[in-house]
Coordinates of C-alpha atoms in Angstrom, one line a residue:
M1 CA -27.1 -49.7 11.1
S2 CA -29.8 -47.1 11.2
K3 CA -28.3 -45.6 14.4
N4 CA -24.9 -45.2 12.7
K5 CA -26.7 -43.6 9.7
N6 CA -28.5 -41.1 12.0
N7 CA -25.2 -40.3 13.8
A8 CA -23.6 -39.7 10.4
V9 CA -26.5 -37.4 9.4
T10 CA -26.2 -35.5 12.7
L11 CA -22.4 -35.1 12.3
N12 CA -22.8 -33.9 8.7
S13 CA -25.5 -31.4 9.8
L14 CA -23.3 -30.1 12.6
K15 CA -20.3 -29.8 10.3
S16 CA -22.5 -28.0 7.7
F17 CA -23.7 -25.6 10.4
S18 CA -20.2 -25.0 11.8
N19 CA -19.1 -23.9 8.3
S20 CA -22.1 -21.7 7.7
Q21 CA -22.3 -17.9 7.9
S22 CA -24.8 -18.2 10.8
F23 CA -22.2 -20.0 12.9
D24 CA -19.7 -17.3 12.0
A25 CA -22.1 -14.6 13.1
I26 CA -22.8 -16.4 16.4
K27 CA -19.0 -16.8 17.0
A28 CA -18.5 -13.2 16.2
A29 CA -21.3 -12.0 18.6
V30 CA -20.1 -14.2 21.5
M31 CA -16.4 -13.2 21.0
A32 CA -17.4 -9.5 20.8
A33 CA -19.6 -9.8 24.0
V34 CA -16.8 -11.5 26.0
L35 CA -14.1 -9.0 24.8
G36 CA -16.4 -6.1 25.5
L37 CA -17.0 -7.2 29.0
V38 CA -13.3 -7.9 29.6
F39 CA -12.5 -4.4 28.4
G40 CA -15.2 -2.9 30.6
F41 CA -13.7 -4.8 33.6
I42 CA -10.3 -3.3 32.8
V43 CA -11.8 0.2 32.7
M44 CA -13.4 -0.5 36.1
L45 CA -10.1 -1.8 37.5
I46 CA -8.4 1.5 36.4
A47 CA -11.3 3.6 37.9
N48 CA -11.8 1.8 41.2
P49 CA -9.8 -1.5 41.7
S50 CA -11.4 -2.4 45.0
Q51 CA -15.0 -2.4 43.5
A52 CA -14.3 -3.6 40.0
L53 CA -15.4 -7.2 40.6
S54 CA -18.5 -6.1 42.4
G55 CA -19.4 -3.7 39.6
L56 CA -18.9 -6.3 36.9
N57 CA -21.1 -8.7 38.9
A58 CA -23.8 -6.0 39.1
I59 CA -23.7 -5.6 35.3
L60 CA -23.9 -9.4 34.7
I61 CA -26.2 -10.5 37.5
G62 CA -28.1 -7.3 38.2
G63 CA -30.1 -7.5 35.0
L64 CA -31.1 -11.1 35.8
R65 CA -32.7 -9.9 39.0
R66 CA -34.7 -7.4 37.0
L67 CA -35.9 -9.6 34.2
P68 CA -39.3 -7.9 33.7
D69 CA -37.4 -4.6 33.2
V70 CA -35.0 -6.3 30.8
F71 CA -38.0 -7.4 28.6
Y72 CA -39.5 -3.9 28.9
Y73 CA -36.4 -2.1 27.7
A74 CA -35.7 -4.8 25.1
T75 CA -39.1 -4.2 23.4
P76 CA -38.3 -0.9 21.6
L77 CA -34.7 -2.2 20.9
I78 CA -36.1 -5.2 19.0
M79 CA -38.2 -2.9 16.9
T80 CA -35.4 -0.3 16.1
G81 CA -32.9 -3.1 15.7
L82 CA -35.2 -4.7 13.1
A83 CA -35.6 -1.2 11.4
V84 CA -31.8 -1.0 11.0
G85 CA -31.2 -4.7 10.2
F86 CA -34.0 -5.0 7.6
A87 CA -32.7 -2.0 5.7
Y88 CA -29.1 -3.3 6.0
K89 CA -30.1 -6.5 4.2
M90 CA -31.0 -4.2 1.3
G91 CA -27.6 -2.7 1.4
M92 CA -28.7 0.5 3.1
F93 CA -27.7 2.0 6.5
N94 CA -30.9 3.3 8.1
I95 CA -29.4 5.6 10.7
G96 CA -32.7 7.4 11.0
A97 CA -34.4 4.9 13.3
S98 CA -34.4 7.5 16.1
G99 CA -36.5 9.9 14.0
Q100 CA -38.9 7.2 12.9
F101 CA -39.2 6.0 16.5
T102 CA -40.0 9.5 17.7
M103 CA -42.5 10.2 14.9
G104 CA -44.3 6.8 15.6
M105 CA -44.4 7.8 19.2
F106 CA -46.0 11.1 18.5
F107 CA -48.6 9.6 16.1
A108 CA -49.6 7.1 18.7
M109 CA -49.8 9.8 21.4
Y110 CA -52.0 11.9 19.1
V111 CA -54.5 9.1 18.7
G112 CA -54.4 8.5 22.4
F113 CA -55.2 12.1 23.4
M114 CA -57.3 13.3 20.5
F115 CA -59.5 10.2 19.7
D116 CA -62.2 8.8 21.9
L117 CA -62.5 5.1 21.1
P118 CA -63.4 1.9 22.9
P119 CA -60.4 0.4 24.8
V120 CA -59.2 -2.4 22.5
I121 CA -59.8 -0.5 19.3
H122 CA -58.2 2.7 20.8
C123 CA -55.0 0.8 21.6
L124 CA -54.9 -0.9 18.1
V125 CA -55.6 2.3 16.3
A126 CA -52.8 4.1 18.2
V127 CA -50.2 1.4 17.3
I128 CA -51.3 1.5 13.7
A129 CA -50.9 5.3 13.8
G130 CA -47.4 4.9 15.2
M131 CA -46.6 2.5 12.4
I132 CA -47.9 5.1 9.8
G133 CA -45.8 7.8 11.4
G134 CA -42.6 5.7 11.1
M135 CA -43.5 4.7 7.5
I136 CA -43.8 8.4 6.5
W137 CA -40.4 9.2 8.1
G138 CA -38.8 6.1 6.4
F139 CA -40.4 6.8 3.0
I140 CA -38.7 10.2 2.5
P141 CA -35.1 9.0 2.8
G142 CA -36.0 6.0 0.7
F143 CA -37.6 8.1 -2.0
F144 CA -34.6 10.4 -2.3
K145 CA -32.2 7.4 -2.3
A146 CA -34.2 5.6 -5.1
Y147 CA -34.9 8.5 -7.4
F148 CA -32.2 11.0 -6.7
N149 CA -29.4 8.8 -5.4
V150 CA -29.1 10.9 -2.2
N151 CA -27.2 9.0 0.4
E152 CA -29.7 7.6 2.9
V153 CA -27.2 8.1 5.8
I154 CA -27.3 11.9 5.3
T155 CA -31.0 12.2 4.8
S156 CA -31.9 9.9 7.7
I157 CA -29.6 11.8 10.1
M158 CA -31.2 15.0 9.0
F159 CA -34.7 13.6 9.6
N160 CA -33.7 12.5 13.1
Y161 CA -33.3 16.1 14.0
I162 CA -36.3 17.3 11.9
G163 CA -38.5 14.7 13.5
M164 CA -37.3 15.5 17.0
Y165 CA -37.9 19.3 16.7
L166 CA -41.2 18.8 14.9
V167 CA -42.5 16.5 17.6
D168 CA -41.3 18.7 20.4
M169 CA -43.0 21.7 18.8
W170 CA -46.3 19.8 18.1
V171 CA -46.4 18.5 21.7
Q172 CA -45.7 21.9 23.3
S173 CA -48.4 23.6 21.1
N174 CA -51.1 21.1 22.0
S175 CA -52.8 22.1 25.2
K176 CA -54.5 18.7 25.5
M177 CA -51.2 16.8 25.4
Y178 CA -48.8 19.1 27.2
V179 CA -48.8 20.1 30.8
P180 CA -46.5 23.2 31.2
S181 CA -46.2 22.8 35.0
M182 CA -44.9 19.3 34.5
T183 CA -42.9 20.2 31.4
R184 CA -44.1 17.0 29.9
T185 CA -47.2 15.4 28.4
A186 CA -50.2 14.4 30.5
Y187 CA -50.9 10.8 31.2
L188 CA -52.6 8.9 28.4
P189 CA -56.1 7.6 28.8
A190 CA -56.3 4.0 30.2
S191 CA -58.2 2.9 27.1
V192 CA -55.1 3.4 24.9
Q193 CA -52.6 1.8 27.2
L194 CA -51.0 -1.6 26.4
T195 CA -52.0 -4.5 28.7
S196 CA -49.4 -5.0 31.4
L197 CA -48.0 -8.5 32.0
G198 CA -48.7 -8.1 35.7
F199 CA -45.1 -7.8 37.1
T200 CA -45.1 -5.4 40.1
G201 CA -42.8 -2.5 39.7
S202 CA -42.2 -3.0 36.0
S203 CA -43.7 -1.6 32.8
V204 CA -43.3 -4.7 30.7
S205 CA -46.4 -5.3 28.6
V206 CA -47.8 -7.5 25.8
A207 CA -45.7 -5.4 23.4
I208 CA -42.7 -7.7 24.0
I209 CA -44.7 -10.6 22.6
F210 CA -45.7 -8.7 19.5
A211 CA -42.2 -7.4 19.0
I212 CA -40.9 -11.0 18.9
L213 CA -43.7 -12.0 16.5
V214 CA -42.7 -9.0 14.2
A215 CA -39.1 -10.3 14.3
V216 CA -40.2 -13.8 13.3
M217 CA -42.4 -12.3 10.5
A218 CA -39.4 -10.2 9.3
Y219 CA -37.3 -13.4 9.2
I220 CA -39.9 -15.2 7.1
V221 CA -40.2 -12.3 4.7
L222 CA -36.5 -12.0 4.2
Y223 CA -35.6 -15.7 3.9
K224 CA -38.8 -17.4 2.8
T225 CA -40.4 -15.1 0.2
T226 CA -39.6 -13.9 -3.3
F227 CA -39.8 -10.3 -2.1
G228 CA -37.2 -11.0 0.6
Y229 CA -35.0 -12.7 -1.9
E230 CA -35.2 -9.7 -4.2
L231 CA -34.3 -7.4 -1.3
R232 CA -31.2 -9.5 -0.3
A233 CA -30.2 -9.9 -4.0
T234 CA -30.4 -6.1 -4.5
G235 CA -28.3 -5.6 -1.3
F236 CA -25.6 -8.0 -2.5
N237 CA -25.4 -6.6 -6.1
K238 CA -27.7 -3.7 -7.1
Y239 CA -26.8 -3.8 -10.8
G240 CA -26.9 -7.6 -11.0
A241 CA -30.4 -7.6 -9.5
E242 CA -31.6 -4.9 -11.9
Y243 CA -30.2 -6.9 -14.8
A244 CA -32.2 -9.9 -13.6
G245 CA -35.3 -7.8 -13.8
M246 CA -35.8 -6.8 -10.2
N247 CA -37.2 -3.3 -9.6
G248 CA -34.4 -1.7 -7.5
K249 CA -36.1 1.7 -7.0
R250 CA -39.3 0.1 -5.8
N251 CA -37.4 -2.2 -3.4
I252 CA -35.4 0.7 -2.0
V253 CA -38.5 2.7 -1.2
L254 CA -40.4 -0.4 0.2
T255 CA -37.5 -1.4 2.4
M256 CA -37.2 2.0 4.0
V257 CA -41.0 2.2 4.5
I258 CA -41.0 -1.2 6.2
A259 CA -38.0 -0.2 8.3
G260 CA -39.7 3.0 9.3
A261 CA -42.9 1.1 10.2
M262 CA -40.9 -1.1 12.5
A263 CA -39.3 1.8 14.3
G264 CA -42.6 3.6 14.4
I265 CA -44.3 0.6 16.1
G266 CA -41.4 0.6 18.6
G267 CA -42.2 4.3 19.4
A268 CA -45.8 3.4 19.9
F269 CA -45.0 0.4 22.1
S270 CA -42.7 2.7 24.2
I271 CA -45.2 5.5 24.9
L272 CA -48.3 3.3 25.3
A273 CA -46.7 1.1 27.9
P274 CA -48.1 1.3 31.4
S275 CA -45.9 3.0 34.0
V276 CA -44.9 1.6 37.3
I277 CA -47.5 3.9 38.9
S278 CA -50.8 2.0 38.9
G279 CA -53.2 3.4 36.3
S280 CA -50.8 5.9 34.8
S281 CA -49.0 5.8 31.5
M282 CA -45.6 6.8 30.2
T283 CA -45.1 10.5 29.4
Y284 CA -42.9 12.3 26.9
E285 CA -40.7 15.3 27.8
P286 CA -39.8 17.6 24.9
V287 CA -36.2 18.4 25.7
N288 CA -34.7 18.4 22.2
I289 CA -32.8 15.2 22.6
I290 CA -32.7 12.5 19.9
A291 CA -34.2 9.2 21.1
N292 CA -31.4 6.8 22.3
E293 CA -33.5 3.8 21.2
G294 CA -32.7 4.4 17.5
F295 CA -28.9 4.4 18.1
D296 CA -29.1 1.5 20.4
G297 CA -31.0 -0.3 17.6
I298 CA -27.9 0.1 15.4
A299 CA -25.9 -1.7 18.1
V300 CA -28.5 -4.4 18.3
A301 CA -28.6 -5.0 14.6
L302 CA -24.8 -5.0 14.2
L303 CA -24.3 -7.5 17.0
A304 CA -26.9 -9.8 15.4
S305 CA -25.5 -9.4 11.9
S306 CA -28.9 -8.0 10.9
N307 CA -30.6 -11.4 11.4
P308 CA -34.1 -10.8 12.7
I309 CA -34.1 -13.8 15.0
G310 CA -30.6 -12.8 16.2
I311 CA -31.9 -9.3 16.9
I312 CA -34.3 -10.7 19.5
F313 CA -31.4 -12.1 21.5
S314 CA -29.0 -9.2 21.0
A315 CA -31.7 -6.8 22.1
L316 CA -32.3 -8.8 25.3
F317 CA -28.5 -8.9 25.8
I318 CA -28.1 -5.1 25.4
S319 CA -31.1 -4.6 27.7
L320 CA -29.6 -6.9 30.3
L321 CA -26.4 -5.0 30.3
K322 CA -28.3 -1.7 30.6
C323 CA -30.4 -2.8 33.5
G324 CA -27.3 -4.2 35.2
G325 CA -25.3 -1.1 34.4
T326 CA -27.7 1.1 36.4
L327 CA -26.8 -1.0 39.5
A328 CA -23.1 -0.4 38.9
S329 CA -23.5 3.1 40.3
L330 CA -24.1 1.5 43.8
F331 CA -20.4 0.6 43.7
G332 CA -19.2 4.0 42.7
F333 CA -19.2 3.6 38.9
K334 CA -20.9 6.0 36.5
P335 CA -23.8 4.4 34.5
E336 CA -22.0 5.5 31.3
I337 CA -19.6 2.7 31.9
I338 CA -22.2 0.4 30.3
D339 CA -22.2 2.6 27.1
V340 CA -18.4 2.1 26.9
V341 CA -18.9 -1.7 27.2
I342 CA -21.6 -1.7 24.5
A343 CA -19.5 0.5 22.2
V344 CA -16.5 -1.9 22.6
I345 CA -18.8 -4.9 22.0
I346 CA -20.0 -3.4 18.7
Y347 CA -16.4 -2.6 17.7
F348 CA -15.3 -6.1 18.4
S349 CA -18.3 -7.6 16.6
A350 CA -17.3 -6.0 13.4
F351 CA -13.6 -6.9 14.0
A352 CA -14.6 -10.5 14.8
M353 CA -16.5 -10.9 11.6
F354 CA -13.5 -9.5 9.7
M355 CA -11.2 -12.0 11.4
N356 CA -13.7 -14.8 10.6
E357 CA -13.5 -13.9 6.9
I358 CA -9.6 -13.8 7.0
F359 CA -9.5 -17.2 8.8
R360 CA -12.0 -18.7 6.4
A361 CA -10.0 -17.4 3.4
K362 CA -6.8 -18.8 4.8
I363 CA -8.3 -22.2 5.5
S364 CA -9.8 -22.4 2.0
K365 CA -6.4 -21.4 0.5
L366 CA -4.7 -24.1 2.6
M367 CA -7.2 -26.7 1.6
G368 CA -6.8 -25.8 -2.0
R369 CA -3.0 -26.1 -1.8
K370 CA -3.2 -29.5 -0.1
K371 CA -5.7 -30.7 -2.8
K372 CA -3.4 -29.5 -5.5
E373 CA -0.4 -31.3 -3.9
K374 CA -2.4 -34.6 -3.8
E375 CA -3.3 -34.3 -7.4
E376 CA 0.3 -33.7 -8.4
V377 CA 1.3 -36.8 -6.5

């Protein structure tokens, strides 16, 4: 009897999950990934039919052979994905994650080069500095949105460029940071570098663990706290939330500050990582190019429907494709083919969610019609 009862509970739980928004988001993500890969394979067939299958195999399997690198590249993507997704839950599109990422990276570098601190403290202070840099760059668009109703997309795009040019100027004018003969920064001191996870030939560090913990914390804040409820409520209906007594302006500013902090930490994690050369660090080259990590973070957040836990998996998936995509060049394909695949995946993820909504509405309408017919009988 108890066994049947447990089975019934399990079936009801599965039925409830299959009808939930989370299940719709997972279906949309899987559908988008499959369709994106199919489209990429078609492009490969057109470009080079004889090597298309080998190229697709490199994209899918190549990343699995380089798992430490997948985790390394996924680390900043998790953080920028959280920066975009967290703001989106508030109903805002934080397209400025690139600028926040770059500013966080510079603040972390500045502490690394200009401060002389004990090893553990030095690294911690540098990460906190990176977080502060991102917070400042997130605060400005949030402040203008909250108090002057300036569209955050416009201001955050502008601050991507402002942040990039400022950082490049500051780096090149600092003789302790910049090495003109190398046209890039010097190696950071060992005391400020993140601890490597010990994989030979890979830069993966303890940052991946902290990035996952930040994602879990973001999930708890959004779904298990009053503050998170207020953010999501404001995102669903700004005027309704204000009518209920929620401070919309404060929440807008706080959301963008938190989002900026996440992207800034991502920048710190990126520059403080150990390089594949033993004892050396990552370096920064001021070439007036906006950081790709911010825009890839948009893709990560959209694919995960802005769910913090989903962002972990979507970042790993995008990183897997990118690592595998570099190997596709061995078969005569340009590495940019992976950007095409990712772009199509994002397009289909939005389209799949749209189709889910239509399908759900039609099912509800059909069920309502059948119920009405039964009542009439």
